[in-house]
Structures are given as C-alpha cells and as structure tokens.
Coordinates of C-alpha atoms in Angstrom, one line a residue:
Chain A
L8 CA 1.2 31.1 116.3
L9 CA 0.9 33.6 114.6
R10 CA 2.4 32.8 112.1
Y11 CA 1.8 29.2 111.5
C12 CA -1.7 29.3 112.5
P13 CA -3.7 32.3 111.1
P14 CA -7.1 31.2 111.2
L15 CA -7.1 29.6 114.7
C16 CA -6.2 33.5 116.2
M17 CA -8.6 35.6 114.3
F18 CA -10.5 32.7 115.8
I19 CA -9.7 33.4 119.2
M20 CA -9.0 37.0 119.1
S21 CA -12.8 37.4 117.6
V22 CA -13.3 35.2 120.2
C23 CA -11.9 37.5 122.4
V24 CA -12.7 40.5 121.2
L25 CA -17.0 38.7 121.4
Q26 CA -16.0 38.6 124.5
L27 CA -15.1 41.8 125.7
L28 CA -18.1 42.7 124.0
H29 CA -20.8 41.3 125.3
M30 CA -19.8 42.3 128.8
S31 CA -20.8 43.9 131.5
V32 CA -20.1 45.4 134.4
F33 CA -23.1 44.1 137.4
S34 CA -20.4 46.0 140.7
Q35 CA -18.0 47.8 141.7
S36 CA -16.5 48.1 145.0
F37 CA -13.1 49.9 147.0
S38 CA -10.5 49.0 148.8
P39 CA -10.6 49.7 152.3
C40 CA -7.4 52.0 151.8
G41 CA -9.1 53.9 148.9
R42 CA -6.5 53.1 146.0
Y43 CA -8.4 49.6 144.1
L44 CA -11.2 48.8 142.3
A45 CA -12.2 45.5 142.2
A46 CA -15.3 44.4 139.4
G47 CA -16.9 41.8 139.1
N48 CA -18.8 41.6 135.3
N49 CA -20.8 38.7 133.7
Y50 CA -18.0 36.0 133.3
G51 CA -17.7 35.6 136.7
E52 CA -13.8 36.9 136.5
I53 CA -13.5 40.2 139.2
A54 CA -10.6 42.9 138.0
L55 CA -8.8 44.8 140.0
F56 CA -7.9 48.6 139.3
S57 CA -5.4 50.7 141.3
L58 CA -6.5 54.1 141.1
S59 CA -3.4 55.5 142.0
A60 CA -2.3 54.4 138.3
A61 CA -5.0 55.5 136.3
L62 CA -5.0 58.9 138.1
S63 CA -1.0 59.9 138.4
P64 CA -0.3 63.0 136.3
D65 CA 2.0 60.5 134.0
A66 CA -0.7 57.4 133.3
T67 CA -0.2 55.5 130.4
V68 CA -3.5 53.5 128.6
Q69 CA -2.0 49.9 130.2
S70 CA -2.6 51.8 133.8
Q71 CA -6.4 51.4 132.7
K72 CA -5.9 47.8 131.6
P73 CA -6.7 45.8 135.4
V74 CA -3.9 45.4 137.4
L75 CA -5.0 41.8 139.0
T76 CA -7.8 39.5 136.8
F77 CA -9.2 36.2 138.2
T78 CA -12.2 33.8 138.3
A79 CA -14.1 34.6 140.7
H80 CA -17.2 32.3 140.5
E81 CA -18.8 30.5 137.3
G82 CA -21.6 32.4 136.6
P83 CA -21.7 36.2 136.8
V84 CA -20.3 38.8 140.2
F85 CA -23.8 40.2 140.7
T86 CA -23.0 41.9 143.5
L87 CA -19.4 43.2 145.7
I88 CA -18.8 44.9 148.6
S89 CA -15.7 45.5 151.1
S90 CA -15.5 45.5 154.9
D91 CA -12.3 46.2 156.8
C92 CA -10.1 43.8 155.2
H93 CA -11.9 41.4 153.0
L94 CA -13.7 41.5 149.9
L95 CA -17.0 39.4 149.7
S96 CA -18.3 38.4 146.4
A97 CA -21.3 37.1 144.8
G98 CA -22.4 35.5 141.9
N99 CA -24.8 32.4 142.2
G100 CA -25.5 31.1 145.6
E101 CA -22.7 31.3 146.9
I102 CA -20.6 33.7 148.8
S103 CA -15.7 33.9 148.5
A104 CA -14.2 35.9 150.6
W105 CA -11.0 37.5 149.1
S106 CA -8.5 39.7 151.3
W107 CA -7.9 42.6 149.8
T108 CA -4.3 42.0 151.1
E109 CA -3.7 39.1 149.3
L110 CA -5.1 40.5 145.9
I111 CA -2.5 43.8 146.0
K112 CA -0.4 41.3 146.5
K113 CA -2.3 39.2 144.0
V114 CA -2.3 36.8 145.6
T115 CA -5.8 34.9 144.2
V116 CA -6.7 32.5 147.7
S117 CA -10.7 32.2 148.3
L118 CA -10.3 31.9 152.4
N119 CA -13.7 31.6 153.2
T120 CA -16.9 30.2 150.1
Q121 CA -20.4 29.8 152.5
Q122 CA -23.9 29.4 150.9
P123 CA -26.8 30.7 152.6
G124 CA -29.8 28.7 153.2
K125 CA -30.1 25.3 153.6
Q126 CA -27.7 23.0 151.9
H127 CA -29.3 20.5 150.2
D128 CA -31.9 22.5 147.7
L129 CA -30.5 21.5 144.5
I130 CA -31.0 24.9 143.3
I131 CA -29.2 27.1 144.0
P132 CA -30.3 30.5 144.8
E133 CA -28.7 33.6 142.6
I134 CA -27.3 36.3 144.8
N135 CA -28.4 40.1 144.1
A136 CA -26.9 41.9 147.2
M137 CA -25.1 42.7 150.2
I138 CA -24.8 45.4 152.6
I139 CA -22.4 45.4 156.1
N140 CA -24.5 46.9 158.9
P141 CA -21.5 48.1 160.6
R142 CA -23.7 48.4 164.3
D143 CA -23.6 44.1 164.5
N144 CA -20.8 42.9 162.1
S145 CA -23.0 41.3 159.7
L146 CA -23.9 40.9 156.6
V147 CA -27.3 41.2 154.2
V148 CA -27.7 38.8 151.6
G149 CA -30.2 39.2 149.2
G150 CA -31.2 36.6 146.1
G151 CA -33.5 35.1 145.0
D152 CA -34.7 32.7 147.4
N153 CA -37.0 35.0 148.4
N154 CA -35.4 35.9 151.6
V155 CA -32.9 38.2 153.0
H156 CA -29.8 36.1 155.3
I157 CA -28.1 37.6 157.7
L158 CA -23.8 36.0 157.9
D159 CA -23.2 37.6 161.3
L160 CA -19.2 38.0 159.9
E161 CA -16.9 37.2 162.4
H162 CA -18.0 33.3 163.0
G163 CA -19.2 32.7 159.9
V164 CA -22.3 31.2 159.9
F165 CA -25.8 32.3 158.9
K166 CA -27.3 34.1 162.1
S167 CA -30.9 34.0 160.3
V168 CA -33.1 34.8 158.1
L169 CA -36.8 37.3 157.1
Q170 CA -39.4 36.0 155.7
G171 CA -41.8 38.1 153.8
H172 CA -41.2 38.8 150.3
S173 CA -43.0 36.4 148.2
D174 CA -40.7 37.5 145.0
Y175 CA -37.4 37.8 144.6
I176 CA -35.1 40.2 146.2
H177 CA -33.4 42.5 144.1
C178 CA -31.5 45.7 146.3
V179 CA -30.9 45.7 149.5
S180 CA -30.3 48.7 152.4
V181 CA -29.5 49.3 155.6
R182 CA -30.1 52.6 157.8
E183 CA -27.5 53.1 160.3
R184 CA -29.3 54.8 162.6
E185 CA -32.6 53.1 163.1
A186 CA -31.1 49.5 163.3
D187 CA -32.9 48.7 160.1
I188 CA -32.9 46.6 157.0
L189 CA -34.5 47.8 153.5
S190 CA -35.4 45.3 150.7
G191 CA -36.3 45.5 146.9
S192 CA -38.3 42.5 146.0
E193 CA -39.3 41.8 142.2
D194 CA -43.4 41.9 144.1
G195 CA -43.5 45.7 144.2
A196 CA -43.0 45.5 147.5
V197 CA -40.4 47.7 149.8
R198 CA -40.0 45.9 153.1
I199 CA -38.5 48.0 155.7
W200 CA -37.1 44.8 158.4
D201 CA -36.4 45.2 162.4
S202 CA -32.8 44.3 162.5
R203 CA -32.9 43.0 165.8
M204 CA -36.2 41.7 166.2
D205 CA -36.5 40.1 162.4
Q206 CA -39.8 41.1 161.9
S207 CA -40.2 42.5 158.7
V208 CA -42.0 46.2 160.2
H209 CA -42.9 47.9 157.1
C210 CA -43.9 47.2 154.3
I211 CA -44.5 49.7 151.3
E212 CA -45.8 48.9 147.5
V213 CA -45.0 51.5 145.6
Y214 CA -46.9 50.0 142.7
K215 CA -49.8 50.5 144.6
Y216 CA -49.2 55.1 144.0
E217 CA -50.6 56.8 141.5
S218 CA -47.5 58.9 141.2
C219 CA -45.1 56.9 141.3
A220 CA -46.5 53.7 139.5
R221 CA -45.6 53.3 135.6
P222 CA -47.3 50.1 135.1
Q223 CA -46.0 49.8 131.5
Y224 CA -42.4 49.6 133.5
G225 CA -43.9 47.0 136.0
K226 CA -43.8 47.0 139.1
W227 CA -40.5 45.8 140.3
I228 CA -37.8 47.6 143.1
S229 CA -34.8 47.0 141.5
C230 CA -32.9 49.9 143.7
V231 CA -33.0 50.6 147.1
T232 CA -30.9 53.3 149.6
T233 CA -31.7 54.7 151.9
D234 CA -30.0 58.4 154.1
S235 CA -31.5 57.3 157.7
D236 CA -34.5 59.6 157.5
W237 CA -35.5 59.2 153.5
M238 CA -35.4 56.7 150.9
L239 CA -34.6 56.2 147.9
C240 CA -36.5 54.2 145.8
G241 CA -36.7 52.6 141.4
G242 CA -37.4 50.1 139.1
G243 CA -40.4 49.5 137.6
P244 CA -41.6 52.6 138.9
S245 CA -40.3 55.8 138.8
L246 CA -37.2 56.5 141.1
S247 CA -38.7 57.8 144.1
L248 CA -37.8 59.9 147.6
W249 CA -39.7 59.4 150.1
H250 CA -39.9 59.8 153.8
L251 CA -39.3 57.3 156.0
R252 CA -41.8 58.7 158.8
S253 CA -44.3 59.1 157.6
L254 CA -43.8 56.3 154.7
S255 CA -45.7 58.8 152.2
P256 CA -43.8 60.5 149.0
T257 CA -42.4 63.2 148.5
S258 CA -40.4 64.2 145.4
I259 CA -40.5 61.8 141.6
F260 CA -37.9 62.2 139.5
P261 CA -38.9 62.7 135.5
L262 CA -36.5 59.8 135.0
T263 CA -36.7 58.0 131.4
G264 CA -36.1 54.4 131.9
C265 CA -35.9 52.3 134.9
Q266 CA -33.2 53.3 137.3
R267 CA -30.6 50.6 138.7
Q268 CA -28.7 52.1 141.3
A269 CA -29.0 55.5 143.1
A270 CA -27.4 57.7 145.9
F271 CA -26.8 60.1 147.6
H272 CA -24.4 62.5 147.0
Q273 CA -23.6 65.8 149.4
D274 CA -27.6 67.7 148.8
M275 CA -28.3 65.8 144.9
I276 CA -28.9 61.9 144.0
L277 CA -26.8 60.7 141.2
A278 CA -29.2 58.2 139.5
V279 CA -27.9 55.4 136.9
G280 CA -30.3 52.8 134.6
D281 CA -31.3 53.0 131.0
G282 CA -28.9 55.2 128.3
P283 CA -25.6 56.1 128.3
F284 CA -25.7 58.7 131.2
V285 CA -25.9 59.6 135.0
S286 CA -28.0 61.8 136.1
H287 CA -27.6 64.7 138.9
C288 CA -31.0 65.3 140.5
L289 CA -32.6 67.8 143.1
L290 CA -34.2 67.0 146.3
G291 CA -37.2 69.1 145.1
G292 CA -37.4 67.0 142.5
E293 CA -36.1 68.2 139.5
V294 CA -33.2 66.0 137.1
K295 CA -30.5 69.0 137.5
A296 CA -27.4 67.1 134.6
Q297 CA -27.4 63.8 133.0
I298 CA -23.7 63.3 132.3
P299 CA -23.1 61.2 129.2
C300 CA -21.4 58.2 129.0
T301 CA -20.4 55.1 127.0
P302 CA -22.0 52.3 128.6
Q303 CA -25.3 51.7 126.7
S304 CA -26.8 51.5 130.1
L305 CA -25.3 51.5 134.0
N306 CA -25.4 49.5 136.2
T307 CA -23.5 50.1 139.1
L308 CA -22.4 53.7 140.5
Q309 CA -19.8 53.9 143.5
L310 CA -17.7 56.7 145.2
N311 CA -15.1 56.5 146.4
T312 CA -15.4 57.6 150.3
N313 CA -11.9 55.4 151.2
S314 CA -9.4 57.4 150.3
T315 CA -9.7 62.2 150.0
E316 CA -7.2 62.2 147.3
H317 CA -8.6 59.6 145.2
R318 CA -12.8 60.2 145.2
V319 CA -14.1 59.2 142.5
L320 CA -17.5 58.6 141.3
T321 CA -17.1 54.8 138.9
A322 CA -20.0 53.7 136.7
G323 CA -20.0 50.3 135.0
G324 CA -22.9 49.4 133.2
S325 CA -23.8 46.8 129.5
S326 CA -19.8 47.3 128.3
D327 CA -16.5 46.3 129.3
H328 CA -15.6 50.3 130.0
I329 CA -16.4 51.3 133.6
E330 CA -17.0 55.3 132.8
V331 CA -14.4 56.9 135.5
F332 CA -15.3 60.7 137.2
T333 CA -13.2 62.7 139.0
N334 CA -15.1 65.7 138.5
L335 CA -18.5 65.0 138.7
S336 CA -20.0 67.5 135.6
Y337 CA -18.2 65.3 133.7
R338 CA -16.2 62.3 132.3
A339 CA -11.9 62.0 133.4
F340 CA -11.7 58.5 131.7
S341 CA -12.4 54.9 131.4
L342 CA -10.7 51.5 132.6
S343 CA -11.8 48.9 131.0
F344 CA -11.1 45.0 131.3
Chain B
M3 CA 56.3 72.0 109.0
G4 CA 52.9 71.7 111.7
A5 CA 55.8 71.8 114.6
V6 CA 57.0 75.8 113.1
T7 CA 53.4 77.6 111.5
D8 CA 52.2 76.2 116.0
D9 CA 55.1 78.6 117.0
E10 CA 54.4 81.6 114.8
V11 CA 51.0 81.1 115.3
I12 CA 51.2 81.2 119.4
R13 CA 53.9 84.1 118.9
K14 CA 51.6 85.8 116.8
R15 CA 48.7 85.1 119.6
L16 CA 50.7 85.9 122.3
L17 CA 51.3 89.8 121.2
I18 CA 48.3 90.4 119.2
D19 CA 46.3 88.7 122.9
G20 CA 49.5 88.4 124.6
D21 CA 48.1 90.9 127.0
G22 CA 44.2 90.0 127.8
A23 CA 41.1 91.3 126.5
G24 CA 39.8 95.0 128.0
D25 CA 40.4 95.9 130.6
D26 CA 43.1 94.0 132.3
R27 CA 44.4 94.9 128.5
R28 CA 44.2 98.1 130.0
I29 CA 46.1 98.0 133.0
N30 CA 49.0 95.9 131.5
V31 CA 49.2 98.4 128.4
L32 CA 49.7 100.6 131.7
L33 CA 51.5 99.3 133.8
K34 CA 54.7 98.8 130.1
S35 CA 54.0 101.9 129.6
F36 CA 54.7 103.3 132.6
T37 CA 57.6 101.5 133.2
K38 CA 58.8 102.4 129.3
W39 CA 57.8 106.2 130.3
C40 CA 59.8 105.8 133.6
N41 CA 63.5 103.9 131.7
S42 CA 62.4 106.2 128.2
P43 CA 65.5 108.6 127.2
G44 CA 63.0 111.4 125.7
T45 CA 63.0 114.4 125.0
P46 CA 60.3 116.6 128.3
E47 CA 57.4 117.2 126.2
E48 CA 57.1 113.4 124.5
G49 CA 57.3 112.3 128.4
F50 CA 54.7 114.9 129.2
T51 CA 52.5 113.9 126.6
Q52 CA 53.9 110.4 127.2
Y53 CA 52.3 111.3 131.5
Q54 CA 48.7 112.9 130.3
R55 CA 48.2 109.8 128.0
M56 CA 48.9 107.6 130.9
L57 CA 46.4 110.0 133.0
G58 CA 43.7 109.8 130.2
I59 CA 44.4 105.8 130.7
L60 CA 43.6 105.4 134.2
A61 CA 41.2 107.7 134.1
Q62 CA 39.6 105.4 131.8
C63 CA 40.2 102.5 134.4
E64 CA 38.6 103.7 136.8
S65 CA 35.6 104.4 135.2
S66 CA 35.4 101.1 134.2
M67 CA 35.8 100.7 137.4
G68 CA 33.3 102.4 139.2
K69 CA 30.7 101.0 136.5
T70 CA 31.2 97.6 137.6
L71 CA 30.8 99.0 141.1
M72 CA 27.9 100.7 140.8
V73 CA 26.2 97.2 138.9
Y74 CA 27.1 95.2 141.4
D75 CA 25.5 97.8 143.3
M76 CA 22.2 97.4 141.4
N77 CA 22.5 94.1 141.5
L78 CA 22.7 93.3 145.6
R79 CA 19.4 95.8 145.8
E80 CA 18.3 93.9 143.1
M81 CA 18.4 90.5 144.8
E82 CA 16.9 92.3 147.4
N83 CA 13.5 93.8 145.7
Y84 CA 13.6 90.0 144.2
E85 CA 13.4 88.4 148.0
K86 CA 11.2 91.0 149.4
I87 CA 9.2 90.3 145.9
Y88 CA 9.1 86.0 146.9
T89 CA 8.3 86.2 149.8
N90 CA 5.3 88.1 149.7
I91 CA 4.2 85.7 146.6
E92 CA 5.6 83.5 149.5
Q93 CA 2.2 84.9 152.1
N94 CA 0.0 84.6 149.4
I95 CA 0.0 82.0 148.2
T96 CA 0.2 80.5 152.1
S97 CA -3.5 82.9 152.6
A98 CA -4.8 81.8 149.0
H99 CA -4.4 78.9 150.4
D100 CA -6.3 79.1 153.7
K101 CA -9.2 81.0 152.2
I102 CA -9.6 77.6 149.6
A103 CA -9.4 75.6 152.5
E104 CA -12.1 78.3 154.0
C105 CA -14.3 78.2 151.1
K106 CA -14.4 74.8 150.8
K107 CA -16.4 74.6 154.5
E108 CA -18.4 77.4 153.4
I109 CA -20.1 74.7 150.6
Q110 CA -20.2 72.3 152.2
R111 CA -21.9 74.4 154.7
A112 CA -24.3 75.5 151.7
K113 CA -25.4 72.4 150.5
R114 CA -26.2 70.9 154.1
I115 CA -28.0 73.8 153.9
R116 CA -29.8 73.3 151.1
K117 CA -29.8 69.2 151.5
N118 CA -32.1 70.4 154.0
R119 CA -33.6 73.7 152.5
Q120 CA -34.9 71.2 149.6
E121 CA -35.7 67.9 152.7
Y122 CA -38.2 70.6 154.3
D123 CA -39.7 71.6 150.9
A124 CA -40.5 68.0 150.0
L125 CA -42.1 67.7 153.1
A126 CA -43.8 70.8 153.5
K127 CA -45.1 69.4 150.1
V128 CA -47.0 66.6 151.3
I129 CA -47.9 67.9 154.3
Q130 CA -49.9 71.1 152.2
Q131 CA -52.0 68.0 151.0
H132 CA -53.5 67.0 153.6
P133 CA -56.2 70.1 154.8
D134 CA -55.3 72.4 157.6
R135 CA -55.8 71.2 161.6
H136 CA -58.2 74.1 163.1
E137 CA -60.7 74.1 159.3
T138 CA -61.2 69.3 160.1
L139 CA -61.2 70.3 164.2
K140 CA -64.4 73.2 163.2
Q141 CA -66.1 70.7 161.2
L142 CA -65.4 68.1 163.6
E143 CA -67.8 70.5 165.4
A144 CA -70.4 70.8 163.5
L145 CA -71.0 67.1 162.6
D146 CA -71.4 66.8 166.5
K147 CA -73.1 69.0 167.1
E148 CA -76.4 67.8 164.1
L149 CA -75.4 64.4 165.9
M150 CA -76.6 66.0 169.2
Q151 CA -79.9 67.4 167.1
L152 CA -80.1 65.1 165.7
S153 CA -80.3 62.6 168.4
H154 CA -82.4 65.0 170.3
I155 CA -85.2 64.9 167.0
K156 CA -84.9 61.1 167.7
E157 CA -85.4 60.9 171.0
N158 CA -88.5 63.8 170.8
V159 CA -90.5 61.5 168.2
D160 CA -89.0 58.1 169.5
A161 CA -91.2 59.3 173.5
K162 CA -93.6 60.5 171.0
L163 CA -94.3 57.2 169.5
E164 CA -94.6 55.4 172.8
L165 CA -97.2 57.8 174.0
R166 CA -99.1 57.5 171.0
K167 CA -99.1 53.0 171.2
K168 CA -100.2 53.8 175.4
Q169 CA -103.0 55.3 174.2
F170 CA -103.8 53.3 171.1
H171 CA -103.9 50.6 173.6
V172 CA -105.7 52.4 176.0
L173 CA -108.2 52.8 173.6
L174 CA -107.8 49.1 172.8
S175 CA -108.7 48.1 175.3
T176 CA -111.2 50.8 176.6
I177 CA -112.8 48.5 173.1
Q178 CA -112.6 45.0 173.7
E179 CA -114.7 45.8 177.3
L180 CA -116.6 47.3 174.9
Q181 CA -117.3 44.1 173.0
Q182 CA -117.8 42.1 175.5
T183 CA -119.7 43.5 177.4
L184 CA -122.1 43.9 173.8
E185 CA -121.2 40.2 172.9
N186 CA -122.0 39.3 176.6
D187 CA -125.3 41.2 176.4
E188 CA -126.0 39.9 172.6
K189 CA -125.5 36.8 173.7
S190 CA -128.3 37.2 176.6
D191 CA -130.8 39.4 174.6
N192 CA -130.0 36.9 171.2
D193 CA -133.5 34.6 171.5
D194 CA -135.1 38.4 171.8
S195 CA -134.5 40.6 169.3
Q196 CA -132.1 41.2 166.6
E197 CA -129.4 43.7 166.9
S198 CA -130.7 47.6 165.0
P199 CA -128.6 48.3 162.6
F200 CA -126.8 51.4 164.3
L201 CA -125.1 48.9 166.0
S202 CA -123.9 46.9 163.3
V203 CA -122.7 50.1 162.6
L204 CA -120.7 51.5 165.8
F205 CA -118.7 47.5 166.1
C206 CA -117.9 48.1 162.0
K207 CA -116.1 51.6 163.3
F208 CA -114.3 49.8 165.8
S209 CA -113.1 46.4 163.7
F210 CA -111.8 49.0 161.6
G211 CA -110.2 50.8 164.2
S212 CA -108.9 47.6 166.1
T213 CA -107.6 46.3 162.6
V214 CA -105.1 49.2 161.8
F215 CA -103.5 49.5 164.8
S216 CA -104.1 46.5 167.3
K217 CA -103.9 42.5 164.7
Q218 CA -103.3 40.8 167.6
H219 CA -106.2 41.1 169.8
F220 CA -108.6 40.1 165.8
K221 CA -110.7 37.9 166.9
P222 CA -112.7 35.7 164.4
S223 CA -115.6 37.7 165.6
I224 CA -115.3 40.6 164.6
L225 CA -114.1 40.3 160.9
H226 CA -118.2 38.2 161.0
Y227 CA -119.0 41.9 161.4
V228 CA -117.1 43.1 159.3
V229 CA -118.6 41.5 156.6
L230 CA -121.2 42.3 157.2

C-alpha cells in the first residue's frame, strides 16, 4: 500500500500528524495500584500508560507510548476519576465506568453508562468535573446544566441535585472533614453545599473581592480545591488561598494567565494553567518556581499518591505529550499518545 | 615425514621440558643428581662438589618454599583484613540507610511545621487588617457616653419646652378671658362711649402675642383690632 498509493498514505499520515498536533489532554487519573495512568483527550480517547515500564531503568521510547488506547466517548473526555476498582470517565453527558482489572488486561468493555438529569431532555449537557465523596461513597458531578448531581456509587442511581448556580459548573471538590461539597462555576461564584442537607451553605463571589478580581479575564472560576480548612480557587480572578472558616482571602498568587488546576502538596501549592510551566507557590503568596514543560498550556495536574515507588507528578495540556516529573524540580520525560 | 618430525619434536620437548618448570624442575634435577651421585663412581672431590651443589639446590628449594609459605600467610591476613573492611562498610551502609529514613521523616515534619507557620502567617495578615479589639471597645464606650449626654440634654430641652408651653398657655388663657370681659364690657357700653385709644393699643399688643403663640385661639374679632 505504501508503495502503490503514496498520495493516499501521505494523506493518512498527515491526518494522523494533524490529529496529534491538535490533541489536547483534558483529564488524567492514576490506577488504584498506582502503576498505570489513564489520560483522556479531546477526541474521546482514553490511553493507558504503564508507569512501571516508563519509570524502569531500561525504559525505551516504546515504553513511553500507551499500552492501550480506546475510544471511550463521542466527544472529549473532560474528566476521569478512579475509585477503588473502577475508572469513571465523563464527556458529553454520559458517565461510563470501566473496570481497572479489565483495562489492564486490555479488555475495553464499559460496565455501566449513566446520564445525569432528566432522561427525556434533548440537550444533554457536558460533564466538566467529577469527584468521589469518600464519606458516603458517592460521585459528585458538575456540568453544563448549572447543577451539581450526586450519584450513589453502590446502587448506581442519582441521589440528589444541588441547584443554585446560574451558569455551568467548571469544577467540584470535596471537603473531607466537614462533609461539604464545593463547586466553582462560570458565574463567578464558589458555592459550598452541605452534602447531608443538600443545601447551599455559603456562596463566595470571588470576583467581588478587589484583591482577587481581574476584570480583564472575566469572573469564571475554573479550579477549586480544598484542604478542609483552606481553599484554593482561581480562573478569571487570580489564584487565591481562602480560609474557609472566616471566608476571607488570605493570599493572592501573582500568576499571569488563568489557572486551570491547582493542588496542595505538603507545604506548597502546585498550579497549572496558561503558560508552559508548572508553578510552585508558597502558602504566603509568593511564587517559588516555575518549571518549564513542553505543552503551551496545561489543563490537568495529578500526583500519584497510590504508589510509593511510582510517586510522580504528571501534567497534560494542549499537546499530545504528558509531562512526567519524578523530582518536582525538573521534567523527567514525556509520555505521548 | 610428519610422524618422524612429530617424534623428533616430542623427543626434543621431553628433553628440554621434561622436568617441568621452576621449583618442580629443581626438585626433579635434585632427585636425578642425587641418584647419579649415589651411583657415581667418581673421585671423592667430585663427589664432594656434587654434594655441595646438591645442598645448594636444596637450600634454594627450601628458601622458595619459605617464600611461598609467607605469601600464603600474607594472603590469609589480607583476606581477613578485607572481610573486616567489608563488614564495616556493610554496617555503614545500613546506618546511612537508617539516617536517610530518619532525615526523610524529619523533612516531612519540617514541611508540616512550615505549612502550619505559613497558614498562621496568612491568617495573621488577615486579622491584622481588622482594628484592635481594645480600641474598638474604647470607641464604643466613648460613643455610649456621648449618647447618654446627648439624651440628657434632649430631656432637659424637652422639659423646658413643656414648661414654656404651659406658661404661654396660662398667659393666653388669661388674655382670652380678659378679651372676653373687655368685649362684654364693650358691648354693654358700646352705645354710650367710644373705645379709648389706650385700650386699642392694649388689644394690638395682646393680639400680636396671641397670633405668635396660639393660632388655634385666633378669633375673627381680633383680626379687626390688628387691622386697626
């Protein structure tokens, strides 16, 4: 084929190359054993990478490629999350569950598919964020219909809906000690919900605080993460650290661009967003370091806490490469789709 | 041809190297010379020199044997030394591992402490922005005092106002009564006499007072006198 139809194969190759060029990684999740990384991209594919192969001393270029790639959804896979034995993926309106053991054996049969909201709606909203609430083994889902849905993982039915936002939800987080759910939305508000009463307890409009607001970027909140007492949120407004008991902003981080994901790690804060780097910041508000990466902007950042010998940080963004950091101070290598 | 040369070669090799090499050769040569010497029919001097030569060779053998024994001892001792060093290094390695684990724990603790300190600092910054509690309490007290003083003043003013009102009321009622009596008097002797100018001035004064302080007692009759 290669010899007899050169234009055709060139076309196919260029299509593949173009596909790779326009690929964005939106979500990542580590397996419960900590040896595999699943990454979802904008073409609806999920790729499984073997960390033990990529981190071993005799790793080759081939071990930085996925061991398995399959199409999980029609639209982009915006969010991935792992429970004890399942990988949950969500894209345009449906949540699919995959068994990790089956995936490791390269069997890609979806176990269960759910759709939040009313079944008879014509427009199925996209799902932007999911997180597991370990207290009552439920899945908190936030998406395009401005509501937060709670799915009971044991029975697979939707338990409740939290309404209150006036625009779509970008991100959700769970406050472990107090059984609270936090959601950040396009309407600029971070709402704190009590998961037992299903009511909104607080509503913080971040853009109304002068110290955080950046009207040139807008008021949307694209990342929310919490450490029970403290909360990090950012997006249009600057990334800021909030003390949740007093609901007051304590530190503002002077990062240019909008941050898409942030995480607490030991005594530091890691943030990714616009710009080809991972920012390391201190709780006091200063930016300690910015570690450069290949993609021009990063969408997702994950720390592997499930395994002690593969403790890596991975970051993915607007490229087909996923950066792997074994030591937080420099980029070790990249996995690619 | 090959076989003949082979035989030749073998014979030559045996002749040259038949005794082996080094010490082995010396012992073999010694043995051969000893048997030759025992069986030799030569003169006693030759025998004596041969005997001396053999003693020399024997001494050589003994010395080389002594050397090898010493080398053997030395090797044994080196081995012991190396064993000791090996165990020492092993211990060092394990203790270094332990120290590394300890240090890692320390670092975790230190990071936690640092995180707590930073959280404390962040909260302290926010708290500093709010004014001091004592100051605010003092301000509140001062305001309370001022409030009480002002309310006292207000009460006093109110009481004064009441008093003045009552006084004027008394005055006005007396004026009214006098007016009435004067009117009655006027009516009774309206046919006989004119009012005196003095009385009209008095009426004007009273009417001015009454219009200022009690408009409700205003009678149309008074207006006539004011116009006058």
